Short mmCIF file of C-alpha atoms in Angstrom, two decimals:
data_model
loop_
_atom_site.label_atom_id
_atom_site.label_comp_id
_atom_site.label_asym_id
_atom_site.label_seq_id
_atom_site.Cartn_x
_atom_site.Cartn_y
_atom_site.Cartn_z
CA MET A 1 0.00 0.00 0.00
CA THR A 2 1.24 3.50 -0.83
CA TRP A 3 0.76 6.39 1.55
CA PRO A 4 0.58 10.04 0.51
CA SER A 5 3.85 11.46 1.81
CA THR A 6 4.77 14.69 3.51
CA SER A 7 8.13 16.42 3.42
CA THR A 8 9.07 14.66 6.66
CA GLY A 9 8.59 11.22 5.20
CA TRP A 10 5.51 10.51 7.34
CA PRO A 11 2.17 9.63 5.76
CA ALA A 12 -0.15 12.62 5.45
CA SER A 13 -2.71 10.78 7.58
CA ARG A 14 -2.01 7.95 9.96
CA PRO A 15 -3.87 6.19 12.73
CA SER A 16 -3.55 7.27 16.31
CA TRP A 17 -1.65 4.80 18.48
CA LYS A 18 -0.12 4.41 21.89
CA PRO A 19 2.66 2.16 23.17
CA CYS A 20 1.09 -1.20 23.96
CA SER A 21 2.35 -1.34 27.53
CA PRO A 22 3.15 1.66 29.73
CA LEU A 23 5.57 -0.60 31.59
CA LEU A 24 7.87 -0.64 28.58
CA THR A 25 8.66 3.07 28.56
CA ALA A 26 10.68 4.99 31.12
CA ARG A 27 8.47 7.12 33.38
CA SER A 28 9.23 9.99 35.68
CA ALA A 29 9.22 9.25 39.38
CA PRO A 30 9.59 11.32 42.54
CA GLY A 31 13.12 12.46 43.17
CA GLY A 32 14.06 12.73 39.51
CA ARG A 33 14.28 8.98 38.97
CA SER A 34 12.72 7.01 36.14
CA PHE A 35 11.35 3.51 35.97
CA VAL A 36 13.18 1.30 33.49
CA PRO A 37 11.83 -2.21 32.99
CA SER A 38 13.75 -5.04 34.61
CA CYS A 39 12.62 -8.56 33.79
CA GLU A 40 13.52 -11.99 35.01
CA LEU A 41 13.68 -14.39 32.09
CA GLY A 42 14.70 -17.92 31.36
CA ARG A 43 16.57 -19.22 28.36
CA THR A 44 15.87 -17.45 25.06
CA ALA A 45 16.43 -18.73 21.53
CA TYR A 46 17.54 -16.12 19.00
CA VAL A 47 16.48 -17.24 15.52
CA LEU A 48 18.36 -15.57 12.67
CA LYS A 49 18.42 -16.23 8.95
CA MET A 50 22.21 -16.07 8.93
CA TYR A 51 24.68 -15.69 11.77
CA PRO A 52 27.03 -13.99 11.84
CA ARG A 53 26.20 -11.51 9.10
CA PHE A 54 28.72 -8.77 8.42
CA SER A 55 26.10 -6.07 7.77
CA GLU A 56 23.99 -6.83 10.86
CA THR A 57 26.09 -5.21 13.56
CA PHE A 58 22.91 -4.12 15.36
CA ILE A 59 22.04 -7.75 16.11
CA LEU A 60 25.55 -8.43 17.40
CA SER A 61 25.36 -5.36 19.66
CA GLU A 62 21.95 -6.43 20.95
CA ILE A 63 23.15 -9.93 21.81
CA LEU A 64 26.17 -8.55 23.66
CA ALA A 65 23.95 -6.15 25.62
CA HIS A 66 21.66 -9.02 26.65
CA GLU A 67 24.64 -11.07 27.78
CA ALA A 68 26.08 -8.13 29.71
CA ALA A 69 22.83 -8.13 31.69
CA GLY A 70 23.15 -11.86 32.39
CA ALA A 71 20.67 -13.16 29.82
CA ASP A 72 20.95 -16.82 28.85
CA LEU A 73 20.77 -17.01 25.05
CA GLU A 74 21.19 -19.64 22.39
CA ILE A 75 21.50 -18.64 18.75
CA PHE A 76 19.88 -20.67 15.96
CA SER A 77 20.95 -19.82 12.42
CA LEU A 78 19.01 -21.00 9.37
CA ARG A 79 22.01 -20.51 7.08
CA PRO A 80 25.77 -20.70 7.55
CA PRO A 81 27.70 -17.42 7.15
CA ALA A 82 28.16 -16.39 3.53
CA ASP A 83 31.70 -15.00 3.81
CA GLY A 84 34.72 -15.07 6.05
CA ARG A 85 34.55 -11.46 7.27
CA PHE A 86 33.74 -11.07 10.95
CA HIS A 87 33.67 -8.16 13.38
CA GLU A 88 36.10 -8.29 16.30
CA ALA A 89 33.26 -8.06 18.84
CA LEU A 90 31.95 -11.42 17.64
CA ALA A 91 34.57 -13.09 19.83
CA GLU A 92 32.84 -11.64 22.91
CA VAL A 93 29.57 -13.53 22.31
CA ARG A 94 29.15 -16.40 24.78
CA ALA A 95 25.91 -17.85 23.43
CA PRO A 96 26.24 -21.24 21.71
CA VAL A 97 25.27 -21.31 18.03
CA THR A 98 23.30 -24.10 16.36
CA TYR A 99 23.12 -24.21 12.57
CA LEU A 100 19.87 -25.86 11.56
CA SER A 101 20.17 -28.26 8.63
CA HIS A 102 20.04 -26.39 5.35
CA HIS A 103 19.93 -28.52 2.24
CA GLN A 104 17.50 -29.82 -0.34
CA ARG A 105 15.11 -32.27 1.27
CA ARG A 106 12.63 -34.67 -0.21
CA ALA A 107 9.12 -34.88 1.17
CA ALA A 108 10.02 -38.35 2.45
CA ASP A 109 12.79 -36.81 4.56
CA LEU A 110 10.31 -34.46 6.19
CA TRP A 111 7.95 -37.33 6.98
CA ALA A 112 10.82 -39.22 8.61
CA LEU A 113 11.66 -36.15 10.71
CA LEU A 114 8.01 -35.76 11.68
CA HIS A 115 7.85 -39.39 12.76
CA THR A 116 10.86 -38.83 15.01
CA ALA A 117 9.32 -35.63 16.41
CA SER A 118 5.89 -37.12 17.05
CA ARG A 119 7.07 -38.54 20.37
CA GLU A 120 8.45 -35.20 21.63
CA LEU A 121 6.23 -32.40 20.32
CA SER A 122 2.79 -32.16 21.83
CA GLY A 123 1.56 -29.67 19.23
CA LEU A 124 2.56 -31.71 16.20
CA ALA A 125 -0.76 -33.40 15.51
CA GLU A 126 -2.81 -30.25 16.04
CA HIS A 127 -0.67 -28.14 13.71
CA LEU A 128 0.39 -30.77 11.17
CA ASP A 129 -1.68 -29.26 8.34
CA GLU A 130 -0.12 -25.84 8.83
CA LEU A 131 3.35 -27.33 9.02
CA LEU A 132 2.82 -29.22 5.77
CA GLY A 133 1.54 -26.02 4.17
CA ALA A 134 4.97 -24.45 4.60
CA SER A 135 7.91 -25.12 2.33
CA VAL A 136 9.74 -28.37 3.04
CA GLU A 137 12.83 -26.44 4.15
CA ASP A 138 10.96 -24.12 6.53
CA ALA A 139 8.93 -26.99 7.99
CA ALA A 140 11.98 -29.17 8.56
CA GLN A 141 13.93 -26.36 10.22
CA ALA A 142 10.92 -25.54 12.39
CA VAL A 143 10.76 -29.14 13.60
CA GLU A 144 14.51 -29.15 14.31
CA LEU A 145 14.17 -25.89 16.22
CA ALA A 146 11.16 -27.17 18.15
CA LEU A 147 13.03 -30.31 19.20
CA ALA A 148 15.95 -28.18 20.39
CA VAL A 149 13.62 -25.83 22.29
CA ARG A 150 12.11 -28.80 24.09
CA SER A 151 15.36 -30.63 24.85
CA ARG A 152 17.32 -27.56 25.95
CA GLY A 153 14.74 -26.01 28.23
CA ILE A 154 14.22 -22.87 26.17
CA ASP A 155 11.44 -20.62 27.48
CA HIS A 156 11.12 -18.07 24.69
CA ILE A 157 11.84 -17.70 20.96
CA HIS A 158 12.81 -14.37 19.41
CA ALA A 159 13.45 -13.83 15.69
CA HIS A 160 14.91 -10.91 13.78
CA PHE A 161 13.14 -9.84 10.58
CA ALA A 162 9.55 -10.75 9.79
CA SER A 163 10.59 -13.06 6.95
CA VAL A 164 11.94 -16.60 7.02
CA ALA A 165 13.38 -16.45 10.56
CA THR A 166 9.96 -15.55 11.94
CA THR A 167 8.31 -18.18 9.74
CA VAL A 168 10.44 -20.86 11.39
CA ALA A 169 10.10 -19.34 14.87
CA ARG A 170 6.31 -19.20 14.60
CA LEU A 171 6.00 -22.83 13.47
CA ALA A 172 8.32 -23.97 16.26
CA SER A 173 6.19 -22.03 18.72
CA LEU A 174 3.06 -23.82 17.52
CA LEU A 175 4.75 -27.19 17.93
CA THR A 176 6.05 -26.52 21.44
CA GLY A 177 3.70 -23.99 23.00
CA VAL A 178 6.73 -21.79 23.75
CA PRO A 179 5.86 -18.15 22.88
CA TYR A 180 7.64 -16.24 20.15
CA THR A 181 8.32 -12.58 19.45
CA PHE A 182 10.03 -10.91 16.52
CA THR A 183 11.64 -7.65 15.49
CA ALA A 184 10.46 -6.13 12.20
CA HIS A 185 12.98 -3.92 10.45
CA ALA A 186 12.51 -2.63 6.88
CA LYS A 187 12.65 -4.87 3.81
CA ASP A 188 10.66 -7.49 5.71
CA ILE A 189 7.65 -5.15 5.96
CA PHE A 190 8.06 -2.67 3.08
CA HIS A 191 9.31 -4.67 0.09
CA ASP A 192 6.85 -5.32 -2.72
CA ASP A 193 7.22 -9.08 -2.30
CA VAL A 194 6.00 -9.07 1.33
CA ASP A 195 2.86 -11.23 1.59
CA PRO A 196 0.36 -9.22 3.70
CA GLY A 197 -1.54 -12.36 4.71
CA ASP A 198 1.61 -14.06 5.93
CA LEU A 199 2.72 -10.99 7.88
CA ARG A 200 -0.73 -10.64 9.44
CA THR A 201 -0.58 -14.25 10.63
CA LYS A 202 2.80 -13.63 12.24
CA LEU A 203 1.59 -10.46 13.94
CA GLU A 204 -1.49 -12.21 15.31
CA GLY A 205 0.42 -15.23 16.60
CA ALA A 206 3.27 -13.41 18.33
CA ALA A 207 3.30 -12.77 22.05
CA ALA A 208 4.66 -9.33 21.14
CA VAL A 209 6.22 -7.61 18.15
CA VAL A 210 8.98 -5.03 18.11
CA THR A 211 9.84 -2.63 15.33
CA VAL A 212 12.65 -0.11 15.12
CA SER A 213 10.93 3.22 14.44
CA ASP A 214 7.68 5.06 15.01
CA PHE A 215 7.27 5.22 11.23
CA ASN A 216 7.36 1.43 11.04
CA LEU A 217 4.94 1.15 13.93
CA ALA A 218 2.45 3.49 12.26
CA HIS A 219 2.81 1.55 9.01
CA LEU A 220 2.01 -1.76 10.71
CA ILE A 221 -0.98 -0.37 12.60
CA TRP A 222 -2.24 1.44 9.49
CA SER A 223 -1.89 -1.70 7.38
CA PHE A 224 -2.97 -4.41 9.83
CA GLY A 225 -5.11 -2.71 12.47
CA PRO A 226 -5.88 -4.93 15.50
CA ALA A 227 -3.45 -7.61 14.29
CA ALA A 228 -0.64 -5.18 15.15
CA ALA A 229 -2.04 -4.34 18.59
CA ARG A 230 0.85 -5.99 20.43
CA THR A 231 3.50 -4.10 18.45
CA GLN A 232 5.91 -1.80 20.26
CA ARG A 233 8.59 0.53 18.96
CA ILE A 234 12.01 -0.11 20.49
CA TYR A 235 14.88 1.62 18.75
CA ASN A 236 18.12 -0.12 17.92
CA GLY A 237 20.80 1.14 20.25
CA VAL A 238 24.47 2.02 20.38
CA ASP A 239 27.04 0.87 22.90
CA LEU A 240 28.24 4.28 24.04
CA ALA A 241 31.39 2.77 25.53
CA ARG A 242 32.50 1.79 22.02
CA PHE A 243 31.46 5.04 20.33
CA CYS A 244 33.08 7.98 22.09
CA CYS A 245 32.43 11.55 21.04
CA SER A 246 35.19 13.81 19.70
CA THR A 247 35.22 17.35 18.31
CA THR A 248 34.95 18.02 14.57
CA GLU A 249 36.70 21.37 14.17
CA GLN A 250 40.09 19.92 13.23
CA ARG A 251 38.87 17.03 11.09
CA PRO A 252 39.92 17.00 7.42
CA PRO A 253 37.30 17.76 4.73
CA VAL A 254 36.17 14.16 4.37
CA ILE A 255 32.61 13.00 3.70
CA VAL A 256 31.91 9.39 4.61
CA ALA A 257 28.99 7.11 3.75
CA VAL A 258 28.43 3.56 5.02
CA GLY A 259 26.09 0.82 3.87
CA ARG A 260 25.41 -1.95 1.42
CA LEU A 261 25.74 -0.81 -2.18
CA VAL A 262 22.06 -1.10 -3.02
CA GLU A 263 19.50 1.29 -4.47
CA LYS A 264 17.85 2.26 -1.18
CA LYS A 265 21.09 3.73 0.20
CA GLY A 266 21.00 6.55 -2.38
CA PHE A 267 24.72 6.51 -3.15
CA VAL A 268 24.01 7.47 -6.77
CA ASP A 269 22.74 10.80 -5.45
CA LEU A 270 25.77 11.19 -3.19
CA ILE A 271 28.16 10.78 -6.12
CA ASP A 272 26.16 13.36 -8.08
CA ALA A 273 26.40 15.70 -5.09
CA CYS A 274 30.17 15.19 -5.01
CA HIS A 275 30.30 16.18 -8.68
CA ARG A 276 28.47 19.40 -7.81
CA LEU A 277 30.84 20.12 -4.92
CA ARG A 278 33.87 19.56 -7.14
CA SER A 279 32.36 21.83 -9.81
CA ASP A 280 32.07 24.55 -7.15
CA GLY A 281 35.82 24.31 -6.64
CA ARG A 282 35.79 22.63 -3.24
CA THR A 283 38.63 20.49 -2.00
CA PHE A 284 37.37 17.38 -0.23
CA ARG A 285 37.31 13.59 -0.30
CA CYS A 286 34.37 11.19 -0.15
CA GLU A 287 34.69 7.61 1.11
CA ILE A 288 31.89 5.09 0.56
CA ILE A 289 32.25 1.99 2.75
CA GLY A 290 30.42 -1.20 1.84
CA THR A 291 29.85 -3.80 -0.84
CA GLY A 292 26.81 -4.85 -2.80
CA PRO A 293 25.22 -5.46 -6.19
CA GLU A 294 25.41 -1.81 -7.29
CA GLU A 295 29.19 -1.57 -6.89
CA GLU A 296 29.98 -1.76 -10.60
CA ARG A 297 27.32 0.82 -11.44
CA LEU A 298 28.72 3.22 -8.85
CA ARG A 299 32.28 2.73 -10.09
CA GLN A 300 31.15 3.52 -13.62
CA GLN A 301 29.40 6.66 -12.37
CA VAL A 302 32.57 7.78 -10.58
CA GLU A 303 34.59 7.18 -13.74
CA HIS A 304 32.05 8.91 -15.99
CA LEU A 305 32.09 12.03 -13.78
CA ASP A 306 35.91 11.93 -13.50
CA LEU A 307 35.74 11.72 -9.71
CA GLY A 308 38.33 8.99 -9.23
CA ALA A 309 40.63 11.27 -7.24
CA ILE A 310 37.81 12.36 -4.93
CA VAL A 311 35.30 9.52 -4.45
CA HIS A 312 36.70 6.24 -3.15
CA LEU A 313 34.74 2.99 -2.82
CA ARG A 314 36.58 1.31 0.03
CA GLY A 315 34.69 -1.97 0.21
CA ALA A 316 33.60 -3.55 3.47
CA LEU A 317 35.44 -2.75 6.70
CA PRO A 318 35.21 -4.31 10.18
CA GLN A 319 33.30 -2.29 12.74
CA SER A 320 36.51 -0.83 14.14
CA GLY A 321 37.46 0.42 10.68
CA VAL A 322 34.02 1.92 10.10
CA ARG A 323 34.16 3.57 13.51
CA ALA A 324 37.55 5.11 12.77
CA ALA A 325 36.44 6.37 9.35
CA VAL A 326 33.26 7.96 10.70
CA ALA A 327 35.04 9.45 13.72
CA GLY A 328 37.59 11.09 11.41
CA ALA A 329 35.10 12.59 8.96
CA ALA A 330 33.71 16.10 8.77
CA ALA A 331 30.29 14.74 7.79
CA LEU A 332 28.34 11.52 7.37
CA ALA A 333 26.02 11.33 4.35
CA VAL A 334 22.96 9.07 4.58
CA PRO A 335 21.01 9.88 1.37
CA CYS A 336 18.49 7.03 1.67
CA VAL A 337 15.67 6.65 -0.87
CA VAL A 338 12.60 4.49 -1.32
CA GLY A 339 13.61 1.85 -3.87
CA THR A 340 11.64 1.08 -7.00
CA ASP A 341 10.71 -2.24 -5.35
CA GLY A 342 9.37 -0.52 -2.24
CA ASN A 343 12.45 -1.40 -0.21
CA ARG A 344 13.78 1.22 2.17
CA ASP A 345 15.82 1.53 5.33
CA GLY A 346 14.10 1.39 8.70
CA LEU A 347 16.50 3.52 10.69
CA PRO A 348 20.16 3.14 9.65
CA THR A 349 22.31 2.15 12.61
CA VAL A 350 25.24 4.08 11.15
CA LEU A 351 23.32 7.30 11.86
CA LEU A 352 23.17 6.48 15.56
CA GLU A 353 26.84 5.51 15.58
CA ALA A 354 27.89 8.75 13.86
CA MET A 355 25.78 10.80 16.26
CA ALA A 356 27.45 9.03 19.18
CA LEU A 357 30.89 9.74 17.69
CA GLY A 358 30.18 13.45 17.26
CA THR A 359 30.12 13.38 13.46
CA PRO A 360 27.48 15.72 11.98
CA CYS A 361 25.02 14.03 9.63
CA VAL A 362 23.14 14.88 6.45
CA ALA A 363 20.25 12.54 5.65
CA THR A 364 16.93 12.26 3.87
CA PRO A 365 13.52 12.09 5.61
CA VAL A 366 12.87 8.45 4.70
CA THR A 367 10.94 6.23 7.15
CA GLY A 368 12.32 6.64 10.70
CA ILE A 369 15.24 8.94 9.92
CA PRO A 370 13.48 12.18 11.00
CA GLU A 371 13.00 10.60 14.43
CA VAL A 372 16.75 10.97 15.01
CA ILE A 373 17.85 13.62 12.52
CA ARG A 374 15.80 16.60 13.61
CA SER A 375 16.63 19.13 10.94
CA GLU A 376 18.83 22.03 12.06
CA GLU A 377 18.88 20.52 15.56
CA THR A 378 20.64 17.12 15.49
CA GLY A 379 21.58 17.11 11.80
CA LEU A 380 20.49 18.31 8.37
CA LEU A 381 17.68 16.84 6.26
CA VAL A 382 17.30 17.13 2.49
CA ALA A 383 14.74 15.64 0.13
CA GLU A 384 15.53 12.23 -1.35
CA HIS A 385 16.91 12.21 -4.90
CA ASP A 386 17.85 15.91 -4.59
CA SER A 387 21.59 15.89 -5.22
CA GLU A 388 21.70 19.69 -5.37
CA ALA A 389 20.23 20.03 -1.88
CA LEU A 390 22.50 17.23 -0.65
CA ALA A 391 25.55 19.05 -2.00
CA GLY A 392 24.39 22.27 -0.36
CA ALA A 393 23.96 20.65 3.04
CA LEU A 394 27.35 18.94 2.86
CA ALA A 395 28.93 22.25 1.82
CA ARG A 396 27.47 23.91 4.91
CA LEU A 397 29.13 21.34 7.15
CA LEU A 398 32.45 21.56 5.33
CA ASP A 399 32.43 25.37 5.51
CA ASP A 400 30.97 25.97 8.96
CA ARG A 401 32.60 23.72 11.54
CA GLY A 402 30.79 25.60 14.29
CA LEU A 403 27.48 24.48 12.82
CA GLY A 404 28.73 20.91 12.70
CA ALA A 405 29.88 21.07 16.32
CA ARG A 406 26.50 22.40 17.47
CA LEU A 407 24.57 19.72 15.61
CA ALA A 408 26.94 17.00 16.80
CA ALA A 409 26.64 18.00 20.46
CA ALA A 410 22.84 17.89 20.32
CA ALA A 411 22.96 14.58 18.46
CA ARG A 412 25.23 12.98 21.07
CA THR A 413 22.87 14.11 23.82
CA LEU A 414 19.90 12.56 22.00
CA VAL A 415 21.72 9.24 21.56
CA GLU A 416 22.69 9.16 25.23
CA GLU A 417 19.11 9.83 26.29
CA GLU A 418 17.19 7.57 23.91
CA PHE A 419 19.48 5.10 22.13
CA ASP A 420 21.72 3.46 24.73
CA ILE A 421 21.92 -0.21 23.69
CA HIS A 422 21.73 -1.49 27.25
CA ARG A 423 18.50 0.38 27.96
CA GLN A 424 16.98 -0.67 24.63
CA ALA A 425 17.96 -4.31 25.17
CA ALA A 426 16.40 -4.22 28.65
CA ARG A 427 13.11 -3.05 27.15
CA LEU A 428 13.28 -5.80 24.56
CA ARG A 429 13.82 -8.44 27.24
CA CYS A 430 10.58 -7.36 28.88
CA HIS A 431 8.80 -8.74 25.83
CA PHE A 432 10.32 -12.13 26.55
CA THR A 433 8.51 -12.47 29.90
CA GLY A 434 6.18 -10.56 32.19
CA PRO A 435 7.64 -7.09 32.91
CA THR A 436 8.17 -5.59 36.31
CA THR A 437 9.45 -2.11 37.07
CA VAL A 438 12.31 -1.16 39.33
CA PRO A 439 13.51 2.36 40.18
CA THR A 440 16.79 3.37 38.59
CA THR A 441 18.52 6.66 38.02
CA ALA A 442 17.28 8.54 34.98
CA ALA A 443 20.37 7.53 33.05
CA LEU A 444 22.12 4.20 33.09
CA PRO A 445 25.48 4.04 34.87
CA ALA A 446 28.19 5.82 32.93
CA ARG A 447 30.36 3.54 30.84
CA GLU A 448 33.94 4.46 30.17
CA CYS A 449 34.98 4.57 26.54
CA ALA A 450 36.73 1.44 25.36
#
């Protein structure tokens, strides 16, 4: 469904909504304290399509935050990792990882697996028709997951992305009676190939649903009504101990952009903006970090515009390399667009990381971005596909370092107040079990920079 858009990226008309549970938001208390949810939980299965995945640093950060709070997790991956690149922080994860079988199966293989499972899974007979209505691969992995949930004493199942990981998590939940939740991000709810009936079924069956922006939340409620009643917005967070703020006044004139090289990132517009900046006689460098299917197209664009000495496609970097590049830049460009296939970003994690590092940001008002980039306050916003406006905003940050410092200071404050990964992970854990509230100070304990 297509909404009429406003200049902020929000639909012109959207349903009214409230957070599903007042216990899941910090509240003022006497003495200047706030209530932050604290929940006792048992063992939780994290179901992911692929683990580890180089581009999904937000999931890695979330897992580490759960473990720092003492959560007992086990990770189930539907696919093995696709490449050999890993972030250094991966070594800190304590949770065991199980790779569910992933190969072509015959129907006879599934029947054999079902026969084995019939002795262990109380919900098998009741939900057999639904299980057999799924693909052979999804059904088989769901049975494997269900058997593991039963044998390992797992109390809750959480999946990331409302696509295949949630398909498997939901089926395993039916087979075991163990509740499931999931986090909806972007492509899994916006892409043209999303099946509304399938997504509705997942929303209705989940104990709770999390999504990463208010824009996403409004979209789900607008599209699915009561089926989305248990949906809550919980932002992705940043580990502030890993992303320490520094001043921008002495940074070289470098523009950095980070993300997969795909249409929705808007890097075509960024390269056009760099051409405009060069034509205005500015001296600067632009570094685009990431890999993806549009790499060759972008290289050809750089060559066609004779920008080889200015625009550099650096490929993928580990998180430490990305952090260093962003921390050393005069500006971060996040020129996201809505793709021709409906795909779009939810709320790019790199924005939060740059804001934490004190790097001023220029972005477009796509989906949840205006929730963090409040124009002229915590960053600069320009219309999508407007390379002239993008160039103008970047020029302002290159020319006026005082402006950049002011925006960066406000952005860091916002991240500290609303996007601390440990606070966000604590709120997420309250979806895994019944929440209780405990008094804490308004801010979490200060964490020294690593």
